PDB file of C-alpha atoms and ligand atoms in Angstrom:
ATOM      1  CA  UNK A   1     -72.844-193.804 -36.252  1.00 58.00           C
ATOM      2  CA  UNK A   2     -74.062-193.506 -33.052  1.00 64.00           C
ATOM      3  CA  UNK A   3     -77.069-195.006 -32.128  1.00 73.00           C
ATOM      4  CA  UNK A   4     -80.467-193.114 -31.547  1.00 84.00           C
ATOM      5  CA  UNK A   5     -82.812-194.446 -28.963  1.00 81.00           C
ATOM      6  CA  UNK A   6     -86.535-193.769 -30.221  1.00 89.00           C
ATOM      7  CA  UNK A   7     -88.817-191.626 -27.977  1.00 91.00           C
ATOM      8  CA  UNK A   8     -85.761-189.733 -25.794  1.00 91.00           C
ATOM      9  CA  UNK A   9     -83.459-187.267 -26.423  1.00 89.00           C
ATOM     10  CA  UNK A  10     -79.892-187.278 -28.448  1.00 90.00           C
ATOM     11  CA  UNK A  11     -77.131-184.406 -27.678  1.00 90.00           C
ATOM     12  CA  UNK A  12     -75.738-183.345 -30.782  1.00 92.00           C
ATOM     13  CA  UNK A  13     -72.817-180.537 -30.811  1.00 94.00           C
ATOM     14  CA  UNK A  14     -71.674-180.601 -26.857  1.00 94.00           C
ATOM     15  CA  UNK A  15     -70.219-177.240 -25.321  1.00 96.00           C
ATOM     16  CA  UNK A  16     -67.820-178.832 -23.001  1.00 97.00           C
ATOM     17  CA  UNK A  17     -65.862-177.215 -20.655  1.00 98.00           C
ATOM     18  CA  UNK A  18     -62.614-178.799 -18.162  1.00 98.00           C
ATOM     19  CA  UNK A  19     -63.021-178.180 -14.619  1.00 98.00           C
ATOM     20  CA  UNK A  20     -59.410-179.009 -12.186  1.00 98.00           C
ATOM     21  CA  UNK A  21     -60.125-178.548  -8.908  1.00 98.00           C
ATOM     22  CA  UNK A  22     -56.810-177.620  -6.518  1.00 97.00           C
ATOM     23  CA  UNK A  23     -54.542-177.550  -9.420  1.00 98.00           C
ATOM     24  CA  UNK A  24     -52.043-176.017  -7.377  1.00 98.00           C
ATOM     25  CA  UNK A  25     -51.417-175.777  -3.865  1.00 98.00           C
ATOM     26  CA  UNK A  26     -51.996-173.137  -1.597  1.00 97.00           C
ATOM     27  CA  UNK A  27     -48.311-172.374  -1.396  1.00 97.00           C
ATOM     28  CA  UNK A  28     -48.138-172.232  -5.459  1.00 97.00           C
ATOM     29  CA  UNK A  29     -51.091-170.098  -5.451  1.00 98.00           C
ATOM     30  CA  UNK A  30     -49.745-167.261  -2.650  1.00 97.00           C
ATOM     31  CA  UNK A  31     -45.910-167.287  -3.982  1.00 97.00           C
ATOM     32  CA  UNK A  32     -47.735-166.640  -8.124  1.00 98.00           C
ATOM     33  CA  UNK A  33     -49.675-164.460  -6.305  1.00 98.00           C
ATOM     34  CA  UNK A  34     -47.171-162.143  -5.131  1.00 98.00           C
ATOM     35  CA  UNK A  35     -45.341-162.452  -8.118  1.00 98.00           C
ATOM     36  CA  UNK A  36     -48.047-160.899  -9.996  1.00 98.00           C
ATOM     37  CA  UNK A  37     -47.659-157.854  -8.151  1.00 98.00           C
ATOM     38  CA  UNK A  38     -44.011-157.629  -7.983  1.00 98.00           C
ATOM     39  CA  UNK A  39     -44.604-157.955 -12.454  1.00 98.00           C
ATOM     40  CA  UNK A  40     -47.621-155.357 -12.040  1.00 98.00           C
ATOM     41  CA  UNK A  41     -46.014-152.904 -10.275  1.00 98.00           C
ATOM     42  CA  UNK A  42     -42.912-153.771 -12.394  1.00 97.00           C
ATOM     43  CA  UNK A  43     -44.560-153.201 -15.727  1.00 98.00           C
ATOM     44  CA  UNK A  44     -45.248-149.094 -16.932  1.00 98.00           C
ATOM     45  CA  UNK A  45     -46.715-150.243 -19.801  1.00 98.00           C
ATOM     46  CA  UNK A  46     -49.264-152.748 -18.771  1.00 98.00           C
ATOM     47  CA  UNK A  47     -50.739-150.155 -16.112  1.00 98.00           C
ATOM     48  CA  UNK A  48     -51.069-147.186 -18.681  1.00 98.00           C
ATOM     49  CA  UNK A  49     -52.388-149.592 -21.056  1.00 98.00           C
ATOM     50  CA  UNK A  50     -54.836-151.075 -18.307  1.00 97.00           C
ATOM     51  CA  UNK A  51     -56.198-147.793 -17.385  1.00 97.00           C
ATOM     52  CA  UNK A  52     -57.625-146.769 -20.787  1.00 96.00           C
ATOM     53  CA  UNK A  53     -58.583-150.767 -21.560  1.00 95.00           C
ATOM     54  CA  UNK A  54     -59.561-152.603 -18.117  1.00 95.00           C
ATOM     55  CA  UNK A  55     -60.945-149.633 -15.956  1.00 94.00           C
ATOM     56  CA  UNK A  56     -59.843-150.331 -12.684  1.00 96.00           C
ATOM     57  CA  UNK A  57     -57.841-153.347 -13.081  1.00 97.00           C
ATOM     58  CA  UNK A  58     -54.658-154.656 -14.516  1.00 98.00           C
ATOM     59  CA  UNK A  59     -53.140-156.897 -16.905  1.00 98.00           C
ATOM     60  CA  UNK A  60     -50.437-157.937 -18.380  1.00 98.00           C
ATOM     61  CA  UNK A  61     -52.080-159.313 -21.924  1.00 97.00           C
ATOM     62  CA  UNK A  62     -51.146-155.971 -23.741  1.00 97.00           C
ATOM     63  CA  UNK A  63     -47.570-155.299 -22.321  1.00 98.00           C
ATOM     64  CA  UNK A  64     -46.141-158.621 -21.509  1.00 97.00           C
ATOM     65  CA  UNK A  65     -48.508-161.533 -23.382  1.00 96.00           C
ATOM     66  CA  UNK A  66     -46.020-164.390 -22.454  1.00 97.00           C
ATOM     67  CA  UNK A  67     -44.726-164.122 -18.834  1.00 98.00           C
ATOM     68  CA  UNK A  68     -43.018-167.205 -18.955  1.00 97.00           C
ATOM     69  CA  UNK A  69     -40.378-165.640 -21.085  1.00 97.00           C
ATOM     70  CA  UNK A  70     -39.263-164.075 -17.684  1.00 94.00           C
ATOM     71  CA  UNK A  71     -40.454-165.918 -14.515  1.00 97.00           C
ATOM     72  CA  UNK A  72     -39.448-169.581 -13.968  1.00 97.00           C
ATOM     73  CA  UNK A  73     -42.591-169.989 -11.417  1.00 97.00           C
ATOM     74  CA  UNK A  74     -44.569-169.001 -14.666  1.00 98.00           C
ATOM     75  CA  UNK A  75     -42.631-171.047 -16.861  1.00 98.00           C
ATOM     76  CA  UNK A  76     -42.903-174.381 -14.441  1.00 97.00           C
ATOM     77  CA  UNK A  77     -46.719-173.302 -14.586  1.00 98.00           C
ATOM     78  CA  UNK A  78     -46.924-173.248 -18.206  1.00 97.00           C
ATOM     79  CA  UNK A  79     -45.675-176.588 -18.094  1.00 97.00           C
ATOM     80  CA  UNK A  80     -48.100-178.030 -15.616  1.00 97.00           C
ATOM     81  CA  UNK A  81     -51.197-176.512 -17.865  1.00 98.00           C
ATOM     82  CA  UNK A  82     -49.472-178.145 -21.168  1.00 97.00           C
ATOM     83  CA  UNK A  83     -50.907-181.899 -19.067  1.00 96.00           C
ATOM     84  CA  UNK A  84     -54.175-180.622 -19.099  1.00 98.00           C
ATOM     85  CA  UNK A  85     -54.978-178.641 -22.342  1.00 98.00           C
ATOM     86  CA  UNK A  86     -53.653-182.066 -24.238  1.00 97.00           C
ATOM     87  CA  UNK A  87     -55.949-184.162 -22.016  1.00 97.00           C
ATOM     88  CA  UNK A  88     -58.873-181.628 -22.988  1.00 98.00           C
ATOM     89  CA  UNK A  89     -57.807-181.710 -26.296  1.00 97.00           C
ATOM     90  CA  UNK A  90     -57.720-185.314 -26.887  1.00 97.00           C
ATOM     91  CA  UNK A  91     -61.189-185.411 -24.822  1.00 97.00           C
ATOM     92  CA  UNK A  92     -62.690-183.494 -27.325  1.00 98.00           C
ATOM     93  CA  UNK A  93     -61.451-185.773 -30.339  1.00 97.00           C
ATOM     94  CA  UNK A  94     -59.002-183.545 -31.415  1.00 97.00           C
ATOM     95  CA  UNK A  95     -56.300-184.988 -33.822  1.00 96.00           C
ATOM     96  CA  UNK A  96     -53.298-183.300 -33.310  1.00 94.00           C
ATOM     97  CA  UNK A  97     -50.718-185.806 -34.328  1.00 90.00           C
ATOM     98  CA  UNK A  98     -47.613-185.095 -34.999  1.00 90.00           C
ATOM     99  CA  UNK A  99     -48.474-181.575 -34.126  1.00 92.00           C
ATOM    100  CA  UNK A 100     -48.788-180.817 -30.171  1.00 93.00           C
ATOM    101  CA  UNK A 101     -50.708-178.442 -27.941  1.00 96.00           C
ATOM    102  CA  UNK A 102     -49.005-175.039 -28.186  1.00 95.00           C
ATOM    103  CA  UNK A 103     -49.082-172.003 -25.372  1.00 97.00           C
ATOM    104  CA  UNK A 104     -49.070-168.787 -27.699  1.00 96.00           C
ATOM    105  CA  UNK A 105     -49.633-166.724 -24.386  1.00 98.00           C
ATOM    106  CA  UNK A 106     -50.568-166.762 -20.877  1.00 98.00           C
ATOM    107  CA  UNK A 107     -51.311-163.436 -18.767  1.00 98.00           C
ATOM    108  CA  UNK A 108     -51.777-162.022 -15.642  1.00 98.00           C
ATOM    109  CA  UNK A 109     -55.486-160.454 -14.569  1.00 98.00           C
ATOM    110  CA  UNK A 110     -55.883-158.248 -11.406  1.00 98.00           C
ATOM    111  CA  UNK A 111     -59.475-157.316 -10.472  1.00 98.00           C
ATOM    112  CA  UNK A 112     -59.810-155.326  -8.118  1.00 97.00           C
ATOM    113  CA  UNK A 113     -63.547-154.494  -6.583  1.00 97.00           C
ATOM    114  CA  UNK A 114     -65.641-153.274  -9.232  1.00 96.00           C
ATOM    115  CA  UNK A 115     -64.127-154.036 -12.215  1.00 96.00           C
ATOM    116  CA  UNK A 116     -65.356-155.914 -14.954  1.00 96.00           C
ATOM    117  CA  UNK A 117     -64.335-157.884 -18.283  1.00 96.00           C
ATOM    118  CA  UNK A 118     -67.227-157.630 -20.696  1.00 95.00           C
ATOM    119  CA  UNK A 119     -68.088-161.082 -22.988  1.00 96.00           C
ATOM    120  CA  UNK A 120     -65.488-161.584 -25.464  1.00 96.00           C
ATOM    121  CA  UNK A 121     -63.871-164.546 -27.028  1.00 97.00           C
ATOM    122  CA  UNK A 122     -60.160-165.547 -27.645  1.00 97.00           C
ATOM    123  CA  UNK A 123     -59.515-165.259 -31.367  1.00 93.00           C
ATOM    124  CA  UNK A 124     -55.886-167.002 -32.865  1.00 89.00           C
ATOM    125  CA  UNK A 125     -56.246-170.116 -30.498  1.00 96.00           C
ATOM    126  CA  UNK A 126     -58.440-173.451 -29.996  1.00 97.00           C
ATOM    127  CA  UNK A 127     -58.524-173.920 -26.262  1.00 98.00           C
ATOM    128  CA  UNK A 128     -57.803-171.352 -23.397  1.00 98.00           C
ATOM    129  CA  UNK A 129     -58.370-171.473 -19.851  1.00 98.00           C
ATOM    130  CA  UNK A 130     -57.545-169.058 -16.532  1.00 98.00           C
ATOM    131  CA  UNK A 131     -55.996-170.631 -13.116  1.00 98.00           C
ATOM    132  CA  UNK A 132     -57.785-168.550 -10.477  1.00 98.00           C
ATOM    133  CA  UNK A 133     -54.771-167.331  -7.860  1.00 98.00           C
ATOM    134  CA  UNK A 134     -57.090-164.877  -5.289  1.00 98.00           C
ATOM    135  CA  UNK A 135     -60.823-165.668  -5.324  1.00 98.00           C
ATOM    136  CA  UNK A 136     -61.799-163.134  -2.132  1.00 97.00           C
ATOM    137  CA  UNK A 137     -65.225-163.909  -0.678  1.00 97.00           C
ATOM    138  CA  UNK A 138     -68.305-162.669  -2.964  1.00 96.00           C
ATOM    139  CA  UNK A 139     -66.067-162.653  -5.993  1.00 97.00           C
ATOM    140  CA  UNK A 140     -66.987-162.939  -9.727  1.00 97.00           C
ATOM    141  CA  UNK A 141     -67.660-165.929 -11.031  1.00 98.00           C
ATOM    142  CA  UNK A 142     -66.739-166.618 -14.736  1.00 98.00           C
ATOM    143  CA  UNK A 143     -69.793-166.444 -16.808  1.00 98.00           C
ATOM    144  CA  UNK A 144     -70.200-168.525 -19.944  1.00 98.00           C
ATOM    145  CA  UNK A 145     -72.850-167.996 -22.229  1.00 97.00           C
ATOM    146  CA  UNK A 146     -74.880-170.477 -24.726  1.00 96.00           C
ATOM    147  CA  UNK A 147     -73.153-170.208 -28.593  1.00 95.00           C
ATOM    148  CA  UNK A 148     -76.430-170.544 -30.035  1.00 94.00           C
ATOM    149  CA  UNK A 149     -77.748-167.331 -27.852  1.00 92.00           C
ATOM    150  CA  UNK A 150     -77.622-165.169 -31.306  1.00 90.00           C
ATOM    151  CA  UNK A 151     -79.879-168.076 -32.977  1.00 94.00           C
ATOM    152  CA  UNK A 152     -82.755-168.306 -30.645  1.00 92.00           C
ATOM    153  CA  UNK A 153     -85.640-166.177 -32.543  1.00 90.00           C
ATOM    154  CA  UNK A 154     -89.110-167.438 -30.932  1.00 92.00           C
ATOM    155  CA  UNK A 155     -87.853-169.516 -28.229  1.00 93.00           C
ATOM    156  CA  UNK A 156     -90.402-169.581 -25.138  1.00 95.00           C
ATOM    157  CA  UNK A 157     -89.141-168.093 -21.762  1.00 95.00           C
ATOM    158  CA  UNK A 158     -87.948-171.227 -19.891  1.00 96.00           C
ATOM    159  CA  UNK A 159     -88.766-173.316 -16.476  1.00 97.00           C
ATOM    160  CA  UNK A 160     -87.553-171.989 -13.480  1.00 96.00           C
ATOM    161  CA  UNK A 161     -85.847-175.498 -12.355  1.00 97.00           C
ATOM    162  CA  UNK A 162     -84.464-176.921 -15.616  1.00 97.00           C
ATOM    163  CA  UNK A 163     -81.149-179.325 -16.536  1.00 96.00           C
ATOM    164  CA  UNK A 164     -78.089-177.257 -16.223  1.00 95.00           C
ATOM    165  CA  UNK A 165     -77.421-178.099 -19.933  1.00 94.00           C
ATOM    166  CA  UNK A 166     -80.483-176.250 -20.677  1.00 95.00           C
ATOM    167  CA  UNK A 167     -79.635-173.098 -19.220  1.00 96.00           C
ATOM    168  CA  UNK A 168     -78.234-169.937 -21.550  1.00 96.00           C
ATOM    169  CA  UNK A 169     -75.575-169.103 -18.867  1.00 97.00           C
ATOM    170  CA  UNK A 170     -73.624-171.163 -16.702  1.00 97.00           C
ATOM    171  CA  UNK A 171     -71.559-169.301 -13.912  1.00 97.00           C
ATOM    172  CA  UNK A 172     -68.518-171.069 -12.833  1.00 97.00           C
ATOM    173  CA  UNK A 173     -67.579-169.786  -9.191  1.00 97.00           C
ATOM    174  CA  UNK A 174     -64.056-170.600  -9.149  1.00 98.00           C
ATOM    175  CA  UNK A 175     -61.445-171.203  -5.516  1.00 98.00           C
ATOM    176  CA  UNK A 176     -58.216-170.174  -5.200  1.00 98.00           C
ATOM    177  CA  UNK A 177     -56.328-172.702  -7.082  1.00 98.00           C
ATOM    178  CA  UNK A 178     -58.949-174.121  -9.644  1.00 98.00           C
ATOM    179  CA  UNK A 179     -58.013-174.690 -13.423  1.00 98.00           C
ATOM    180  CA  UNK A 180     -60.579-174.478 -16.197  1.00 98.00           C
ATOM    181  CA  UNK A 181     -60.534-175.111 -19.703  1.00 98.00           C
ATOM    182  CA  UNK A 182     -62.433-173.940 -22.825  1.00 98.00           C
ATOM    183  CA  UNK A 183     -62.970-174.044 -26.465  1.00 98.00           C
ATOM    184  CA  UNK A 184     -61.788-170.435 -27.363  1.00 98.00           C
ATOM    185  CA  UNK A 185     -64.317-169.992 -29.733  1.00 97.00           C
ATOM    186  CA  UNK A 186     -66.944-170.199 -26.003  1.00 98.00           C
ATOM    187  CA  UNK A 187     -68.063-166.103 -25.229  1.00 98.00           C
ATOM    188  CA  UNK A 188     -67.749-165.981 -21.637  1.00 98.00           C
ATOM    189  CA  UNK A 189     -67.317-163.045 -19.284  1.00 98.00           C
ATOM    190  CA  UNK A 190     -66.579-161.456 -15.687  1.00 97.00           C
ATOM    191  CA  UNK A 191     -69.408-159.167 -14.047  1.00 96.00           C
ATOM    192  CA  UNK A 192     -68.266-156.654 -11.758  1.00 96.00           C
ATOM    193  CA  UNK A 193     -66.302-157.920  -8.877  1.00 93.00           C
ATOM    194  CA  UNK A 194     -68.338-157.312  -5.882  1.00 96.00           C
ATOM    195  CA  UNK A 195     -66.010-159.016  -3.614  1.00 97.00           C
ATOM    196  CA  UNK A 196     -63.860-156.056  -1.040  1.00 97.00           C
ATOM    197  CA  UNK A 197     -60.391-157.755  -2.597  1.00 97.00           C
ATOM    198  CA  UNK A 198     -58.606-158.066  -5.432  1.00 98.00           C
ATOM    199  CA  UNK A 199     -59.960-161.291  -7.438  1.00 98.00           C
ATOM    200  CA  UNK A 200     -56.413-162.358  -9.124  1.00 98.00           C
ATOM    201  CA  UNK A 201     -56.065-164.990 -12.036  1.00 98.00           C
ATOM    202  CA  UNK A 202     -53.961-165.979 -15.198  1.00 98.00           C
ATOM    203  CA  UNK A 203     -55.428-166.829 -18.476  1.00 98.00           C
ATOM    204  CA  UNK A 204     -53.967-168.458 -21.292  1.00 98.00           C
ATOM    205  CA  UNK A 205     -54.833-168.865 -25.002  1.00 98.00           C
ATOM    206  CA  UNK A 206     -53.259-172.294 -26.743  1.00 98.00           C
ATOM    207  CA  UNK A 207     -52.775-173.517 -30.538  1.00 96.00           C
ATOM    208  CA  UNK A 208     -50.909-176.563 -32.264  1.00 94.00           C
ATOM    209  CA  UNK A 209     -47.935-176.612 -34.071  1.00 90.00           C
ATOM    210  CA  UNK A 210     -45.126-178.979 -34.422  1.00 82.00           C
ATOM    211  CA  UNK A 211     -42.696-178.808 -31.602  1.00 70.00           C
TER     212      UNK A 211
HETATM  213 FE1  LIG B   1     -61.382-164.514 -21.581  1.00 73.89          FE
END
């Protein structure tokens, strides 16, 4: 049991989150770039299916939901993410033996100004993350909110300066290249992107299974 130090505080029940700075190189980042326009403009059914679910903006989680199964850049990425999901995993004191970190699917997002991705969570998985490919000047940041946000019934408004494990949201503001992790169960969202590009990135949703 872990031991409790009278008169101060003890974190119970962390929300943790992974955080890879420069996970891939600039080169990486403008070649998967270009390739996500090449499988944008490539893919009927992702666009029609983007235009009545992601006003504005594209993706590929509808249409094509594993684009590994036909790029090898996206493939050689998948691998590179496997690393760091079973790092997170094991970080997080999750048993997995003799099962292993699984990628059940991994999809492009183009937003371009304006558009939005309302909170939401990623059912059917344990950890999923996004690899940020474009982040234009002024972009969106990815917005996580506090789990226990539905729970809080007479809670007090709270200090203007307080610990950043205090706060209800925490707003990740992500480069061009940058890996981050999650627990999928985490609600999290992107405002509108005020930024005068497209803001580019590829999420990804992971279980376990025996390989
Ligand atoms: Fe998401």
């Amino acid at each position: 049991m872990a031991s409790l130090k009278t008169g101060k505080i003890t974190s119970l029940f962390l929300t943790e989150i992974y955080i890879q700075k420069a996970f891939l190189s600039p080169r990486d980042t403008k070649s998967l770039q270009e390739e996500c326009y090449q499988i944008r403009d490539s893919d009927a059914i992702g666009q029609r299916w983007s235009q009545k679910n992601y006003l504005g903006g594209y993706t590929s989680y509808a249409s094509i939901p594993k684009v590994p199964l036909l790029s090898s850049s996206f493939l050689d990425l998948e691998k590179k993410i496997h690393t760091h999901v079973a790092r997170f995993s094991d970080l997080l004191d999750y048993d997995l033996k003799p099962r292993q970190v699984y990628c059940n699917s991994l999809w492009i997002n183009i937003m371009p100004p304006g558009v939005v991705h309302t909170g939401h969570i990623h059912p059917q998985s344990f950890i999923s993350g996004t690899i940020y490919l474009s982040v234009p000047p002024k972009a969106s940041s990815l917005k996580f909110e506090d789990p226990r946000l539905g729970f809080l019934m007479a809670a007090p408004l709270q200090k203007k300066k307080l610990k950043v494990e205090h706060q209800r949201f925490f707003q990740f503001a992500p480069q061009a290249g940058d890996l981050v992790l999650f627990e999928s169960w985490l609600r999290h969202e992107v405002p509108a992107n005020p930024a005068k590009k497209d803001r580019i990135s590829v999420s990804f949703n992971y279980d376990w299974k025996s390989l």
